[in-house]
Coordinates of C-alpha atoms in Angstrom, one line a residue:
M540 CA 97.0 90.6 79.7
Q541 CA 95.8 88.0 82.0
D542 CA 95.2 84.3 82.0
I543 CA 93.9 82.7 84.3
L544 CA 93.2 79.2 84.3
I545 CA 91.0 76.3 86.7
N546 CA 92.2 72.7 88.0
W547 CA 89.1 70.9 89.0
S548 CA 88.6 68.2 91.0
P549 CA 86.3 66.8 93.3
Q550 CA 88.3 67.1 96.3
E551 CA 90.4 70.4 95.2
T552 CA 90.0 73.2 92.8
R553 CA 92.6 74.9 92.1
V554 CA 93.6 78.2 89.9
G555 CA 96.4 80.5 88.5
V556 CA 96.7 84.0 87.7
V557 CA 98.8 83.6 84.4
E558 CA 100.0 87.7 83.4
N559 CA 103.3 88.3 80.7
G560 CA 103.4 84.4 81.6
A561 CA 104.0 83.9 84.5
V562 CA 101.5 83.4 86.8
Q563 CA 101.3 85.9 88.9
E564 CA 98.3 84.1 91.5
L565 CA 97.3 81.4 93.2
H566 CA 94.0 79.8 94.7
V567 CA 93.3 77.0 96.4
E568 CA 89.4 76.4 97.9
R569 CA 89.0 71.4 98.8
T570 CA 86.2 70.8 99.4
L571 CA 86.0 69.0 103.0
E572 CA 87.3 72.9 104.2
R573 CA 84.6 75.0 102.9
G574 CA 83.2 76.5 105.8
L575 CA 79.7 77.7 105.7
V576 CA 80.1 81.0 106.9
G577 CA 78.2 82.7 105.1
N578 CA 76.0 81.0 103.5
I579 CA 72.2 81.5 104.0
Y580 CA 69.2 78.6 105.8
A581 CA 65.3 78.9 105.6
G582 CA 65.4 78.4 109.3
R583 CA 62.3 77.4 112.0
V584 CA 63.3 78.4 115.7
A585 CA 63.3 75.2 117.9
R586 CA 62.9 76.9 121.0
V587 CA 63.5 80.8 122.9
L588 CA 66.0 80.7 126.1
P589 CA 64.8 84.1 127.5
G590 CA 67.5 83.2 130.1
M591 CA 70.3 83.5 127.5
Q592 CA 68.5 85.9 125.2
S593 CA 68.5 83.5 121.9
A594 CA 67.6 81.0 120.6
F595 CA 68.0 77.5 118.8
I596 CA 67.7 77.6 115.3
D597 CA 67.3 74.3 113.3
I598 CA 68.6 75.4 110.0
G599 CA 68.5 71.3 108.8
L600 CA 72.8 70.7 110.5
E601 CA 74.0 67.9 112.9
R602 CA 73.3 70.5 116.0
A603 CA 70.2 73.3 116.7
A604 CA 72.6 76.4 115.3
F605 CA 72.3 79.9 118.0
L606 CA 71.0 82.8 117.3
H607 CA 71.7 85.3 119.9
V608 CA 69.4 89.2 120.6
A609 CA 71.4 90.9 119.0
D610 CA 71.5 89.8 115.6
V611 CA 68.2 90.1 115.5
H612 CA 67.1 92.3 112.3
V613 CA 64.6 95.0 113.9
A614 CA 62.5 96.7 110.7
G615 CA 63.7 100.4 111.8
S616 CA 66.4 100.1 113.5
P617 CA 69.2 100.5 111.0
R618 CA 72.0 98.4 111.7
A619 CA 74.3 101.1 112.4
E620 CA 73.0 101.9 115.4
H621 CA 73.9 98.7 117.2
G622 CA 77.4 99.4 118.4
P623 CA 78.3 100.7 122.4
G624 CA 75.9 102.9 123.8
A625 CA 72.9 102.3 121.2
A626 CA 69.5 101.5 123.1
P627 CA 69.5 97.7 123.7
P628 CA 67.1 96.4 121.5
P629 CA 64.0 94.9 122.2
P630 CA 64.1 90.9 124.5
I631 CA 64.1 88.0 122.4
E632 CA 60.7 86.5 122.9
R633 CA 58.8 89.2 122.1
L634 CA 61.0 89.1 118.2
V635 CA 60.9 85.8 117.3
F636 CA 59.0 82.1 118.2
E637 CA 59.3 78.9 118.8
G638 CA 58.1 77.2 114.8
Q639 CA 58.2 81.0 113.2
T640 CA 60.4 80.2 110.1
L641 CA 63.3 82.9 109.6
T642 CA 66.1 83.8 107.5
V643 CA 69.1 83.3 108.4
Q644 CA 72.8 83.3 107.3
V645 CA 75.5 82.4 109.5
I646 CA 77.7 83.7 111.0
K647 CA 80.1 81.5 112.7
D648 CA 81.1 77.9 111.9
P649 CA 80.4 75.1 114.0
I650 CA 83.3 74.5 116.1
G651 CA 83.2 71.3 118.6
T652 CA 79.6 70.9 120.4
K653 CA 79.2 74.3 119.6
G654 CA 76.6 74.9 116.7
A655 CA 76.9 77.7 113.9
R656 CA 76.2 81.1 115.2
L657 CA 73.6 82.8 112.4
S658 CA 71.9 86.0 112.6
T659 CA 68.6 87.7 110.3
Q660 CA 70.4 90.5 109.6
I661 CA 71.7 89.5 106.3
S662 CA 74.5 90.0 104.4
I663 CA 75.7 89.0 100.3
A664 CA 79.4 89.8 100.3
G665 CA 79.4 91.5 95.4
R666 CA 83.4 91.7 94.3
L667 CA 83.1 96.0 94.9
L668 CA 80.4 96.0 97.2
V669 CA 78.1 94.1 100.7
F670 CA 74.1 94.6 99.8
L671 CA 72.4 95.0 102.3
P672 CA 68.8 93.8 101.9
Q673 CA 67.1 95.0 104.9
D674 CA 68.7 98.7 105.6
D675 CA 69.4 101.1 103.4
H676 CA 72.0 103.2 104.5
I677 CA 75.1 103.6 102.2
G678 CA 78.4 103.2 103.7
I679 CA 81.8 103.6 103.1
S680 CA 84.8 101.8 104.3
Q681 CA 86.9 103.6 106.5
K682 CA 89.8 102.8 105.4
I683 CA 89.3 104.6 102.5
G684 CA 91.3 107.7 101.7
S685 CA 89.7 111.2 103.4
H686 CA 86.2 112.2 104.9
E687 CA 85.9 114.3 101.1
L688 CA 86.2 111.3 99.3
R689 CA 84.5 108.8 101.3
E690 CA 81.5 112.0 100.5
Q691 CA 82.0 112.2 96.8
L692 CA 81.7 108.0 96.6
R693 CA 78.2 108.4 98.5
T694 CA 77.0 110.8 96.4
R695 CA 78.1 108.7 93.1
M696 CA 76.2 105.8 95.1
N697 CA 72.7 106.9 95.8
L698 CA 72.1 107.3 92.8
L699 CA 74.1 104.4 90.8
A700 CA 71.8 102.8 93.6
G701 CA 68.0 105.2 92.5
K702 CA 68.5 106.3 96.0
P703 CA 66.2 109.4 96.0
A704 CA 67.8 113.2 97.7
D705 CA 64.8 113.2 99.3
E706 CA 65.6 111.6 103.1
T707 CA 61.3 111.3 103.2
A708 CA 61.2 109.7 99.8
P709 CA 60.0 105.6 99.4
Y710 CA 63.0 103.6 98.7
N711 CA 64.0 99.7 99.1
G712 CA 66.6 99.1 97.1
G713 CA 68.3 98.2 100.0
G714 CA 72.0 99.1 101.6
F715 CA 75.5 99.0 101.2
I716 CA 78.7 98.9 101.9
L717 CA 82.1 100.4 99.6
R718 CA 85.1 98.1 100.2
T719 CA 88.0 98.8 100.4
N720 CA 88.9 97.5 96.3
A721 CA 86.1 99.7 95.3
E722 CA 87.9 103.0 95.9
D723 CA 89.1 103.3 92.4
A724 CA 86.2 102.0 91.2
T725 CA 83.8 102.9 87.8
D726 CA 80.5 103.1 87.8
D727 CA 80.5 100.6 85.6
E728 CA 81.9 98.5 87.9
L729 CA 79.7 99.4 90.6
G730 CA 76.2 98.8 88.7
D731 CA 77.7 95.5 87.3
D732 CA 77.7 94.9 91.2
I733 CA 74.5 96.4 92.6
A734 CA 72.9 94.0 89.9
Y735 CA 74.3 91.4 90.4
L736 CA 73.4 91.6 94.0
R737 CA 70.0 92.6 93.8
K738 CA 69.8 89.4 91.4
T739 CA 71.4 87.5 93.9
W740 CA 68.9 89.0 96.6
G741 CA 66.2 88.4 94.4
L742 CA 66.9 84.8 94.0
I743 CA 66.7 84.0 97.8
R744 CA 63.5 85.2 98.5
E745 CA 61.7 83.7 96.1
R746 CA 62.8 80.4 97.5
S747 CA 62.3 81.4 100.4
F748 CA 58.9 81.3 100.0
K749 CA 58.4 77.6 98.5
T750 CA 61.4 76.3 100.1
P751 CA 60.5 73.7 104.0
P752 CA 62.6 74.9 106.9
G753 CA 66.4 73.8 107.5
E754 CA 67.0 73.7 104.0
L755 CA 69.5 76.0 102.2
L756 CA 68.8 78.9 100.3
H757 CA 72.5 80.1 99.8
Q758 CA 76.0 78.8 99.4
D759 CA 78.5 81.2 99.1
L760 CA 80.1 81.2 95.6
S761 CA 82.7 78.0 94.6
L762 CA 86.3 79.3 93.9
V763 CA 85.4 79.1 90.5
E764 CA 82.7 81.1 90.5
R765 CA 84.6 83.7 91.7
V766 CA 87.2 83.3 89.2
L767 CA 84.9 85.0 86.9
R768 CA 82.8 87.8 89.8
D769 CA 85.9 89.0 91.6
L770 CA 89.1 87.6 89.1
A771 CA 88.7 88.3 85.6
S772 CA 88.7 92.3 84.9
D773 CA 89.2 93.8 81.3
N774 CA 92.8 92.5 81.1
T775 CA 91.2 88.7 80.8
Q776 CA 92.3 86.9 77.2
S777 CA 91.4 83.5 78.2
I778 CA 89.9 81.9 81.3
R779 CA 90.2 78.4 80.5
I780 CA 89.0 75.3 83.1
D781 CA 89.4 71.7 82.9
S782 CA 86.2 70.0 83.7
R783 CA 83.6 69.9 81.3
M784 CA 80.9 70.0 83.8
Q785 CA 82.2 72.5 86.2
F786 CA 83.0 74.5 83.0
D787 CA 78.5 74.4 81.7
Q788 CA 77.8 75.4 85.1
L789 CA 79.7 78.4 84.6
V790 CA 79.0 79.7 81.2
A791 CA 75.5 79.5 83.1
F792 CA 76.5 81.5 86.5
G793 CA 78.2 83.5 83.4
N794 CA 74.8 84.1 81.7
E795 CA 72.9 85.8 84.6
F796 CA 75.4 87.0 86.5
T797 CA 79.1 88.0 84.6
P798 CA 77.6 88.2 81.5
T799 CA 81.1 90.9 79.7
S800 CA 82.6 87.5 80.9
V801 CA 81.2 85.0 78.8
S802 CA 83.1 85.0 76.1
K803 CA 86.6 84.4 78.0
L804 CA 85.6 81.5 79.1
V805 CA 86.8 77.8 76.6
H806 CA 86.2 75.2 78.4
Y807 CA 90.6 73.6 78.1
K808 CA 90.5 69.6 75.7
G809 CA 94.3 69.6 76.1
E810 CA 96.7 66.2 77.1
R811 CA 98.9 67.7 79.0
P812 CA 97.4 69.1 82.4
I813 CA 96.4 73.2 82.7
F814 CA 98.7 73.1 85.3
D815 CA 101.2 71.7 82.6
L816 CA 100.8 74.8 80.3
Y817 CA 103.2 77.0 82.9
N818 CA 105.2 74.6 85.1
I819 CA 102.3 75.7 87.7
D820 CA 102.5 72.8 89.9
D821 CA 106.5 73.9 90.3
E822 CA 105.5 77.1 91.3
I823 CA 103.5 76.2 94.0
A824 CA 106.2 74.1 94.8
R825 CA 109.0 77.6 94.9
A826 CA 106.3 79.2 96.7
L827 CA 106.9 77.2 99.9
A828 CA 110.4 78.1 100.3
R829 CA 112.0 79.9 101.8
R830 CA 115.4 81.3 98.8
V831 CA 113.6 82.4 95.7
D832 CA 116.5 83.0 92.6
L833 CA 117.2 86.2 90.7
K834 CA 117.7 85.8 87.9
S835 CA 121.0 88.1 87.0
G836 CA 122.1 85.7 89.9
G837 CA 121.1 87.1 93.6
Y838 CA 118.3 85.7 96.3
L839 CA 114.8 86.8 98.0
I840 CA 115.2 85.0 101.7
I841 CA 111.0 85.1 103.0
D842 CA 110.5 84.1 106.3
Q843 CA 106.9 84.0 107.8
T844 CA 106.2 84.6 111.7
E845 CA 102.7 84.9 113.3
A846 CA 103.7 88.8 113.6
L847 CA 105.6 90.1 110.2
T848 CA 106.7 88.9 107.2
T849 CA 110.1 89.8 106.4
V850 CA 112.0 89.5 102.9
D851 CA 116.2 89.3 103.0
V852 CA 117.6 91.1 99.7
N853 CA 121.3 89.4 99.3
T854 CA 123.8 90.5 95.5
G855 CA 124.5 86.3 96.1
G856 CA 126.8 85.4 92.9
Y857 CA 126.3 88.4 91.0
V858 CA 129.3 90.2 90.2
G859 CA 128.0 92.4 86.9
A860 CA 127.4 95.6 86.8
R861 CA 131.0 98.0 87.4
N862 CA 131.2 98.6 90.6
F863 CA 129.5 97.7 93.9
D864 CA 126.9 100.4 94.0
D865 CA 126.1 99.4 90.6
T866 CA 125.5 95.9 91.7
I867 CA 123.6 97.4 94.1
F868 CA 120.7 99.2 92.7
K869 CA 121.2 96.4 90.3
T870 CA 120.0 93.6 92.6
N871 CA 117.5 95.9 95.1
L872 CA 115.6 97.4 91.4
E873 CA 115.7 93.1 90.5
A874 CA 114.2 92.2 93.5
T875 CA 111.5 94.7 93.5
Q876 CA 109.6 92.6 90.3
A877 CA 110.1 89.6 92.7
I878 CA 109.0 91.1 95.9
A879 CA 105.2 91.9 94.6
R880 CA 104.7 88.9 92.6
Q881 CA 105.7 86.5 95.3
L882 CA 103.2 88.1 98.1
R883 CA 100.8 88.5 95.4
L884 CA 101.6 84.4 94.7
R885 CA 101.3 83.6 98.3
N886 CA 99.4 85.5 99.2
L887 CA 101.1 87.4 102.1
G888 CA 99.3 90.2 104.5
G889 CA 100.3 91.8 107.6
I890 CA 102.5 93.6 108.1
I891 CA 106.1 93.4 105.9
I892 CA 109.3 94.0 106.5
I893 CA 111.6 94.8 103.1
D894 CA 116.1 94.6 103.7
F895 CA 117.3 96.0 100.9
I896 CA 120.8 95.7 100.3
D897 CA 121.9 98.7 101.8
M898 CA 122.3 101.4 99.1
A899 CA 125.0 104.6 99.8
R900 CA 123.1 107.2 97.4
E901 CA 120.0 108.7 98.5
D902 CA 117.8 108.5 94.5
H903 CA 119.0 105.0 94.3
Q904 CA 116.6 105.1 97.5
N905 CA 114.3 106.4 95.6
A906 CA 114.8 104.9 92.5
V907 CA 113.7 101.6 95.1
L908 CA 110.7 102.7 96.3
A909 CA 109.5 103.6 93.4
E910 CA 110.5 100.5 91.1
L911 CA 108.5 99.1 94.2
R912 CA 104.9 100.9 94.7
K913 CA 105.1 100.8 90.5
Q914 CA 105.4 96.9 90.2
L915 CA 103.3 96.2 93.7
A916 CA 100.1 98.4 91.6
R917 CA 99.8 95.4 89.4
D918 CA 98.1 94.0 92.6
R919 CA 94.5 94.2 94.2
T920 CA 94.6 94.0 97.6
K921 CA 95.0 97.3 99.4
I922 CA 99.3 98.1 100.1
T923 CA 100.4 100.8 102.3
V924 CA 103.9 101.5 101.5
S925 CA 106.2 103.8 103.8
G926 CA 109.0 105.0 103.1
F927 CA 113.9 103.7 104.4
T928 CA 113.6 104.5 108.0
Q929 CA 116.6 105.2 110.2
L930 CA 118.5 101.2 109.7
G931 CA 117.0 101.6 105.7
L932 CA 114.0 98.8 106.1
V933 CA 111.0 99.1 104.0
E934 CA 108.1 98.7 105.8
M935 CA 104.2 97.6 104.0
T936 CA 101.0 96.1 105.4
R937 CA 99.0 93.6 102.5
K938 CA 95.4 94.0 103.7
R939 CA 94.5 89.9 104.5
T940 CA 91.9 88.5 102.4
R941 CA 92.7 84.9 103.0
E942 CA 94.5 82.3 104.8
S943 CA 97.9 82.7 103.1
L944 CA 99.7 79.6 100.5
A945 CA 101.8 77.9 103.0
H946 CA 99.4 78.6 106.1
M947 CA 96.8 77.0 103.2
L948 CA 99.1 74.3 101.5
C949 CA 101.2 72.5 104.6
E950 CA 101.2 72.4 108.5
A951 CA 104.5 72.8 112.2
C952 CA 106.5 70.0 111.1
P953 CA 106.1 67.6 113.7
I954 CA 110.2 66.5 113.8
C955 CA 110.7 70.6 115.2
S956 CA 108.1 71.5 116.1
G957 CA 108.0 73.9 113.6
K958 CA 111.1 75.8 114.4
G959 CA 113.4 74.9 110.8
Q960 CA 115.9 72.9 112.6
V961 CA 117.0 70.4 115.1
K962 CA 119.2 70.1 117.6
T963 CA 122.6 68.3 116.5
A964 CA 123.1 64.3 117.8
R965 CA 125.9 65.5 120.0
S966 CA 124.0 68.1 122.0
V967 CA 121.9 65.5 122.5
C968 CA 124.1 63.3 123.6
Y969 CA 125.5 65.8 126.1
D970 CA 121.6 66.1 127.0
I971 CA 121.8 62.0 127.6
L972 CA 125.2 62.6 129.9
R973 CA 123.1 64.9 132.0
E974 CA 120.2 63.3 132.9
I975 CA 121.2 60.1 133.3
L976 CA 123.7 62.0 135.7
R977 CA 120.5 63.6 137.1
E978 CA 118.7 60.2 137.8
A979 CA 121.9 58.4 139.1
R980 CA 121.7 60.5 142.3
Q981 CA 117.5 59.8 142.9
F982 CA 118.0 56.3 142.0
N983 CA 119.9 52.9 142.2
P984 CA 119.2 50.9 139.4
K985 CA 121.7 47.6 138.6
E986 CA 122.3 49.3 134.8
F987 CA 121.1 52.6 132.6
R988 CA 120.2 51.8 129.0
V989 CA 119.9 54.6 126.8
I990 CA 117.7 54.4 124.0
A991 CA 117.9 57.1 121.0
S992 CA 118.4 58.0 117.2
A993 CA 121.7 55.4 115.6
T994 CA 123.1 58.7 114.8
V995 CA 123.5 59.3 118.3
V996 CA 124.6 55.6 119.2
E997 CA 126.9 56.2 116.9
M998 CA 128.3 58.9 118.2
L999 CA 128.1 58.0 121.3
L1000 CA 129.7 54.3 120.5
D1001 CA 133.0 56.3 118.1
E1002 CA 133.4 60.1 119.2
E1003 CA 131.7 61.1 122.8
S1004 CA 132.8 57.1 123.8
Q1005 CA 135.0 58.3 126.5
H1006 CA 133.2 60.8 128.3
L1007 CA 129.8 57.6 127.7
A1008 CA 132.7 55.6 130.3
G1009 CA 134.0 58.4 132.3
L1010 CA 130.5 59.1 133.9
S1011 CA 129.9 55.0 133.4
D1012 CA 133.2 55.3 135.7
F1013 CA 131.3 57.9 137.8
I1014 CA 128.2 56.9 138.6
G1015 CA 130.2 53.6 139.5
K1016 CA 126.2 51.2 136.5
P1017 CA 126.8 50.4 133.3
I1018 CA 126.0 52.0 130.8
S1019 CA 123.8 50.6 127.5
L1020 CA 123.3 52.1 124.9
Q1021 CA 120.1 50.4 122.1
A1022 CA 119.9 52.3 118.5
E1023 CA 115.4 52.0 117.3
A1024 CA 114.0 54.8 114.7
T1025 CA 112.8 57.6 116.7
G1026 CA 110.4 60.2 115.8
S1027 CA 113.1 62.9 116.0
P1028 CA 116.5 62.8 115.9
E1029 CA 116.4 64.5 119.1
A1030 CA 114.0 62.4 120.9
Y1031 CA 116.0 59.6 123.6
D1032 CA 115.3 57.3 126.5
I1033 CA 116.4 56.5 129.0
V1034 CA 115.6 52.8 131.3
L1035 CA 116.5 52.0 134.8
M1036 CA 116.6 48.0 134.1

């Protein structure tokens, strides 16, 4: 069973998903970092630019937003036909005019001096589906299984959406794209999503008739609301939230859009912070560390890079089994559960390489791979696992859904620039000695003054004093030292006096 804890504050919302007493997922949203993508506005055409086949649209922001002709929905032209090789759209001046009111959606946030980029082709994301209110097409993600499976899903969706079998019959129920995570969804789950999306679009349409240009018609759901739409399921036992105001708003939202989840909502009134119930803050700190300790004494090392994430499994101090093969096997089995949990907790996506401890027996390899797949089956994100490679590595991919926890909460260290290591004091001393020799060949000062960190200066005065004195004799100039608090132990300066 699953419990969801929501810690709300005006600046930040944090959500912890707890299963069997352990935190499995963390979600964080910061008020000042919420983008505009997905927001729908009542816009007014401020200026049409035929030369650029674009228009500037006033949506009430500091800078006018930008609408290109390729992003203008043309009635009777399915968006599937807007791809490469399709007939070009009519010129922008025939589609929009100055002063016109348009319902527009942000598809790219404003960056620097550029305004937001807009589209009049509206799409609304649900839990399992994307709704295209101006289309009548039923699309299925290409990442879903075989052609036969996609056609089966399309047939189911046509029935659930109420689309007539006769393609010439009238239908205005909108188009849908089945998302990858809907591959195993039941008819009830898909039906609930269809009802939610149509209701959302109905409210947007209603507001568009009453709202003046420059006003927001629909904002993409906040993290608190997405808990009900995306995270709550039949396995959810309770959804506890520590804000009375947000609890009331969530009950109202749930009654309107996800009535089956409302009974699970609980306003948490305890004196202890809600995240202390399961030590979630400690889990967040551990989820940002490289090393993850296993109960047996083994451990994982997780390294996240731009290209991929690597997970290295080590036995550590575990000697509990009868022989070395059993020790390795049991450590690898235990690691599968920890790896599956860490991928969800840290929200690691893309290519993931797991280096299990080498196993001599093939049945051990098969058992570890089967256990890994079993543990990963709980993940709501799409995962593909390959078998062991010739090098004994397991390759897998996990769909990127949002920024990883580390990218959201951390930034590269300004001292080491994200390398994770800095030069030793001795290495910096030798850099300084080489730099003094280089400058002595170009300049003729009275003295060289070295300004460096206290650790480096101390080493130059102590262990490296003989080399410093020898260099001073060789160049025929005195070398003085000055210790200063520097931002980095690698930083130094050489002043010509």
